[in-house]
Tab-separated table of C-alpha atoms in Angstrom:
chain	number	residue	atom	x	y	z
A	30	UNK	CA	-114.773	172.552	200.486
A	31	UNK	CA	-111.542	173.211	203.115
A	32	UNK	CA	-108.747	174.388	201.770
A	33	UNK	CA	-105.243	174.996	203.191
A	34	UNK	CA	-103.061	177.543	202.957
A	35	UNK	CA	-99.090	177.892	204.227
A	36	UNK	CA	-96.697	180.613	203.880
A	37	UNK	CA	-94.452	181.174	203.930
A	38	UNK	CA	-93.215	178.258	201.355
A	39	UNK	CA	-89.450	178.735	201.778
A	40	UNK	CA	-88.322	179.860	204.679
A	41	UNK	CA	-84.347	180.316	205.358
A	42	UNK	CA	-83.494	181.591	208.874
A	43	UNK	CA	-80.451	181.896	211.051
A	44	UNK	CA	-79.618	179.444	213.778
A	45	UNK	CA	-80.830	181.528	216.749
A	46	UNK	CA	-83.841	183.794	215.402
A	47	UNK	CA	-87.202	183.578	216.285
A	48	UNK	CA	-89.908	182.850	213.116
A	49	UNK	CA	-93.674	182.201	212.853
A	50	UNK	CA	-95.329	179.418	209.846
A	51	UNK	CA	-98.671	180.381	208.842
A	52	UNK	CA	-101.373	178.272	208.092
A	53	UNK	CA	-104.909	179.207	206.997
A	54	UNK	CA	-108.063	177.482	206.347
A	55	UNK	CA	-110.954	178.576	204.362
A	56	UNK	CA	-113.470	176.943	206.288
A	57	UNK	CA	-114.860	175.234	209.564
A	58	UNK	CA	-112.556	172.511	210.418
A	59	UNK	CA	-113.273	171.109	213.997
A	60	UNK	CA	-109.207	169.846	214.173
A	61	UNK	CA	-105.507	170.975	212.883
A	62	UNK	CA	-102.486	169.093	212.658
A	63	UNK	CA	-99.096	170.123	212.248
A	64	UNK	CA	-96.369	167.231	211.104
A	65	UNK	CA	-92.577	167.114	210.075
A	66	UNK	CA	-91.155	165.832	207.032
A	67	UNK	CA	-87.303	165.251	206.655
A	68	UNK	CA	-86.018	164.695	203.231
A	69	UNK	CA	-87.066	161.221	201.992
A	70	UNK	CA	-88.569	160.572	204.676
A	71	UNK	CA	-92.020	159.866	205.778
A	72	UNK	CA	-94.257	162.067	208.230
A	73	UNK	CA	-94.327	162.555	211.992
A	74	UNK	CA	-97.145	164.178	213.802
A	75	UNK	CA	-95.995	166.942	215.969
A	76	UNK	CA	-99.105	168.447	216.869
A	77	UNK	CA	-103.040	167.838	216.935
A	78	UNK	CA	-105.096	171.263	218.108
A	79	UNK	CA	-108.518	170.691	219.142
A	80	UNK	CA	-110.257	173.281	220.050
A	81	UNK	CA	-110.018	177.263	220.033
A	82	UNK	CA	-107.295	178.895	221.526
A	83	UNK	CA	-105.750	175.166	221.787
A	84	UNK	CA	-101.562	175.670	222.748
A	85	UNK	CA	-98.923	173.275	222.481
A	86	UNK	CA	-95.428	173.481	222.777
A	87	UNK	CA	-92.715	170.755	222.409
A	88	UNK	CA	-89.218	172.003	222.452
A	89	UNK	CA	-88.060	175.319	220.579
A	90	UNK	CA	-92.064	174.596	218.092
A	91	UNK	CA	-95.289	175.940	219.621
A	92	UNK	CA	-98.202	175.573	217.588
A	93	UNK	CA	-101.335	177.521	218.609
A	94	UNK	CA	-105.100	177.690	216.879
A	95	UNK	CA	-107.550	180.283	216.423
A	96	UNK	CA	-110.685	179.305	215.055
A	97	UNK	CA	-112.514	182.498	214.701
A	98	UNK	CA	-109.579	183.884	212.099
A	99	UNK	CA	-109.262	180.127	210.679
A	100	UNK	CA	-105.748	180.957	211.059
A	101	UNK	CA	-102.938	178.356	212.907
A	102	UNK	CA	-99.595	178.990	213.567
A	103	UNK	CA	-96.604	176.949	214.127
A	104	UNK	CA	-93.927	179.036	216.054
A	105	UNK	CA	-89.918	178.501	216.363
A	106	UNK	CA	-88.079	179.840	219.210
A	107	UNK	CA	-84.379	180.162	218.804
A	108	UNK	CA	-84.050	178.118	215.635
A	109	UNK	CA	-81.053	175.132	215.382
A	110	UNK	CA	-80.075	173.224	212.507
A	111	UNK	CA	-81.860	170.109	213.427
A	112	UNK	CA	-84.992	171.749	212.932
A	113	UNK	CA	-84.320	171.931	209.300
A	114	UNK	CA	-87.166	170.030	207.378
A	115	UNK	CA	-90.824	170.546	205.664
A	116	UNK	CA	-93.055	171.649	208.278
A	117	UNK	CA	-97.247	170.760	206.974
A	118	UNK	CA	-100.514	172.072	208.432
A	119	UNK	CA	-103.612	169.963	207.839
A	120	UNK	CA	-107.062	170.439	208.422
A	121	UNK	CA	-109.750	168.036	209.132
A	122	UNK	CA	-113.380	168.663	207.363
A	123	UNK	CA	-116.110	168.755	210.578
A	124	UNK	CA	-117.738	165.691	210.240
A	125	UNK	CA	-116.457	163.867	207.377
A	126	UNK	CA	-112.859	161.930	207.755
A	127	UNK	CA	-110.976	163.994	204.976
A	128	UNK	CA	-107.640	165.668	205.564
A	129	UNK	CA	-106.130	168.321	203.443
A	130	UNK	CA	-103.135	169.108	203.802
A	131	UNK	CA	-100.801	172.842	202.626
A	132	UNK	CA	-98.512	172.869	200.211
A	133	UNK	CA	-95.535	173.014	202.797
A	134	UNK	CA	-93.254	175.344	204.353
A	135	UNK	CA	-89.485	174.013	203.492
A	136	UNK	CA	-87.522	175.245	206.404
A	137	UNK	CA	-83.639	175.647	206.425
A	138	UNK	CA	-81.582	176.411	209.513
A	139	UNK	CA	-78.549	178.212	208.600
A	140	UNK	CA	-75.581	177.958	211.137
B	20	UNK	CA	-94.629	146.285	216.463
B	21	UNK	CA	-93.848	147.354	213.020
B	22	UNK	CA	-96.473	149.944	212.762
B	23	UNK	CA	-97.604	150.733	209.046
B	24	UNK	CA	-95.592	149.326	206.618
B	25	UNK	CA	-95.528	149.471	202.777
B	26	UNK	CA	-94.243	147.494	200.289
B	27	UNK	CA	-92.662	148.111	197.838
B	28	UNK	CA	-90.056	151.357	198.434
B	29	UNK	CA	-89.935	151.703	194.729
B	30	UNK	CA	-91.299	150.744	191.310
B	31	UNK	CA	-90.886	152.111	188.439
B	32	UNK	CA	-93.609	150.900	185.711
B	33	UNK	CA	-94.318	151.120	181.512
B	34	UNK	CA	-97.500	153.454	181.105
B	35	UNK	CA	-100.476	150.830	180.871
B	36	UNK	CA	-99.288	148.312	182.951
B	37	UNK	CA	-101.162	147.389	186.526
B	38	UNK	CA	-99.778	147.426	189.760
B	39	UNK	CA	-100.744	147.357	193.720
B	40	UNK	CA	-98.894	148.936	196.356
B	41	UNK	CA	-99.657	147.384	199.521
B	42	UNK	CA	-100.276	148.793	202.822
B	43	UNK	CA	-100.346	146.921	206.178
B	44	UNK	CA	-100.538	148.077	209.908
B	45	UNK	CA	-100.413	146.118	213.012
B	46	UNK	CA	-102.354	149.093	215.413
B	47	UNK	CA	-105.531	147.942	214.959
B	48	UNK	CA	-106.627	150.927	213.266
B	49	UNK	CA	-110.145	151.674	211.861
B	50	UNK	CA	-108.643	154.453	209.507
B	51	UNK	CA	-106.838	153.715	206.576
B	52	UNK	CA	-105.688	156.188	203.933
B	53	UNK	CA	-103.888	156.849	201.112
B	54	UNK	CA	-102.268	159.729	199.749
B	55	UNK	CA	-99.687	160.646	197.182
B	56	UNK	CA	-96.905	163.587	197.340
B	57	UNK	CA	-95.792	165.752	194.593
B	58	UNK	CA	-93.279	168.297	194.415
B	59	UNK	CA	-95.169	171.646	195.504
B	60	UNK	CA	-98.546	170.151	196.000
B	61	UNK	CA	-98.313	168.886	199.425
B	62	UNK	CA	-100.218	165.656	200.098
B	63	UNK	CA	-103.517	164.835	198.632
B	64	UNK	CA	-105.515	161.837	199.756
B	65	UNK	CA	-106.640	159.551	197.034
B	66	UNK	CA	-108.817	157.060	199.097
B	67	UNK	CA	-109.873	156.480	202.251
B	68	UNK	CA	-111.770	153.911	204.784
B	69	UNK	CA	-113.556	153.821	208.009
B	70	UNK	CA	-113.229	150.149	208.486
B	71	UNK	CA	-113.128	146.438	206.285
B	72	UNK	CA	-115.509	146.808	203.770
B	73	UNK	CA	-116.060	150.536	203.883
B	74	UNK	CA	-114.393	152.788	201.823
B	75	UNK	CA	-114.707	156.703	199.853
B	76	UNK	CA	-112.959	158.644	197.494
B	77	UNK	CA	-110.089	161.489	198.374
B	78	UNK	CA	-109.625	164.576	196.246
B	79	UNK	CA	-107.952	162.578	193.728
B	80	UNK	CA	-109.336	158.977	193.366
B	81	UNK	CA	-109.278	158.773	189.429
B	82	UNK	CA	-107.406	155.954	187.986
B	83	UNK	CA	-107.076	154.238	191.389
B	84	UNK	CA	-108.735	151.380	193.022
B	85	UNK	CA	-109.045	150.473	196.562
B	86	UNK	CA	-110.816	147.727	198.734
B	87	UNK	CA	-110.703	146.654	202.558
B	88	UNK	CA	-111.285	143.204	203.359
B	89	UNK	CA	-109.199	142.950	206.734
B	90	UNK	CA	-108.887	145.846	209.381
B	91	UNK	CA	-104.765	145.062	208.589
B	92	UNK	CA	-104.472	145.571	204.602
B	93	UNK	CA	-105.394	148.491	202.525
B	94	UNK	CA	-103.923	147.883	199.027
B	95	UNK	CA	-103.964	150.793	196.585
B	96	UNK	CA	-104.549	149.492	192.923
B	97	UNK	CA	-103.622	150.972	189.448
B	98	UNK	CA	-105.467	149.833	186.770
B	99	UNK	CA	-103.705	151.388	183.800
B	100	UNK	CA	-100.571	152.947	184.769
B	101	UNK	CA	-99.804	156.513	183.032
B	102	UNK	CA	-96.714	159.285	183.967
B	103	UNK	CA	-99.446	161.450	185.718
B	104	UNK	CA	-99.257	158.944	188.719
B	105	UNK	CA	-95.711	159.455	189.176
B	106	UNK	CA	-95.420	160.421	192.875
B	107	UNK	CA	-94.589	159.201	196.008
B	108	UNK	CA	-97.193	157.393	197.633
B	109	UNK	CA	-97.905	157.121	201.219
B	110	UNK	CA	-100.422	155.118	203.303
B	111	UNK	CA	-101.567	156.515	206.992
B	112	UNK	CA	-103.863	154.991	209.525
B	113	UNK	CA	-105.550	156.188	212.583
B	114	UNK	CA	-107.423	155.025	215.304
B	115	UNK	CA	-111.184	154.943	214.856
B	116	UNK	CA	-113.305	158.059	215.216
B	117	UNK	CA	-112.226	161.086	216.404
B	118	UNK	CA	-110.868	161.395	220.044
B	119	UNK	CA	-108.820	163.801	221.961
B	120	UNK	CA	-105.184	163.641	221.833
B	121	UNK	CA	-105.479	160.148	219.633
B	122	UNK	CA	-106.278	162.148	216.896
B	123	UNK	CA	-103.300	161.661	214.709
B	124	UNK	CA	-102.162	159.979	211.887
B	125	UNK	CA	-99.670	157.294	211.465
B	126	UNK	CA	-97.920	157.273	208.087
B	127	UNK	CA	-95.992	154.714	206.374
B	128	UNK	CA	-92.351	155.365	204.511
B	129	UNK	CA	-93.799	155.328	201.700
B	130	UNK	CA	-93.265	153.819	197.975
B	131	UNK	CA	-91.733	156.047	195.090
B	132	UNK	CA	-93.729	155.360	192.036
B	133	UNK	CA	-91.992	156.355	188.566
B	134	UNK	CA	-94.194	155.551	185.812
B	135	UNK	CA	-92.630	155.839	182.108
């Protein structure tokens, strides 16, 4: 059974700095999404990574996926305030049409 | 184009009573889910479908009920209403089976259940 992991959970950074979101799987998943969730607000997909090695970048968030670690990661290059939100990681089973999501990482951009 | 939509925004219910939130989308999406969000837990997904008159169970299914008669409409029933299924509740769709780069899913705003 796949199960997600994020860390860290809070995360409070200066505008300007540099910091990396963690997500881990525990096992096979053939896809992993990363979405943003502003408070009281509903989700928006940022991200779907395919394949091994898969990179995407849009704006100051790159995510990238390594399937041989299970490991994805959802960088942030020279934080600003607007990126302040709940950033999740979701995995997708191989072959069935299940999602499970992490817990979360709540991220605040401090001016 | 309205997307997915859900009505209502918010409810607040007596333990034991019945209610169903609806969920409608004008993408013509095969996949239709439904999850709910609680405070630390991320989302889980409750139920699921593939298509009209196909659907499975999520990691949490108990004490809901779900059917798809049109491609459009996913409703998400409760039978007997209890605290436990206070959350916030979304719907998401997506298109079909899996393929590149329209892989994603397409949530609703969602409808903040308080049951008491």
């Amino acid at each position: 059974e796949l199960k997600v992991e994020q860390n860290p959970l809070f995360l409070s950074m200066q505008e300007g700095k540099n910091y990396t979101i963690y997500c881990n799987y525990s096992t096979t998943s053939d896809r992993l999404y990363w979405y943003r969730q502003d408070p009281g607000k509903s989700l928006e997909s940022l991200f779907v990574l395919l394949s091994n090695g898969a990179v995407k970048q849009e704006g100051r968030l790159m995510a990238s996926l390594d399937t041989k670690a299970r490991l994805s990661t959802l960088h942030i290059t020279a934080a600003v305030h607007d990126l302040s939100a709940t950033y999740f990681c979701a995995g997708g089973g191989t072959g069935t049409y299940k999602y499970i999501f992490g817990t979360g990482t709540r991220l605040k951009v401090l001016a | 184009n309205a997307g997915v939509t859900q009505t209502p925004k918010f409810q607040v219910l007596k333990t034991g009573q019945s209610m169903t939130l609806q969920c409608a989308q004008d993408m013509n999406h095969e996949y239709m889910s439904w999850y709910r969000q609680d405070p630390g837990m991320g989302l889980r997904l409750i139920h699921y479908s593939v298509g009209a008159g196909i659907t499975d169970q999520g990691e949490v299914p108990n004490g809901y009920n779900v059917s798809r008669s049109t491609t459009e409409d996913f409703p998400l029933r409760l039978l007997s209403a209890a605290p436990s299924q206070t959350s916030v509740y979304f719907c998401a769709t997506r298109a079909g089976a899996p393929r590149r780069e329209r892989d994603t899913q397409y949530f609703g705003p969602g409808t903040r259940l308080t049951v008491l």
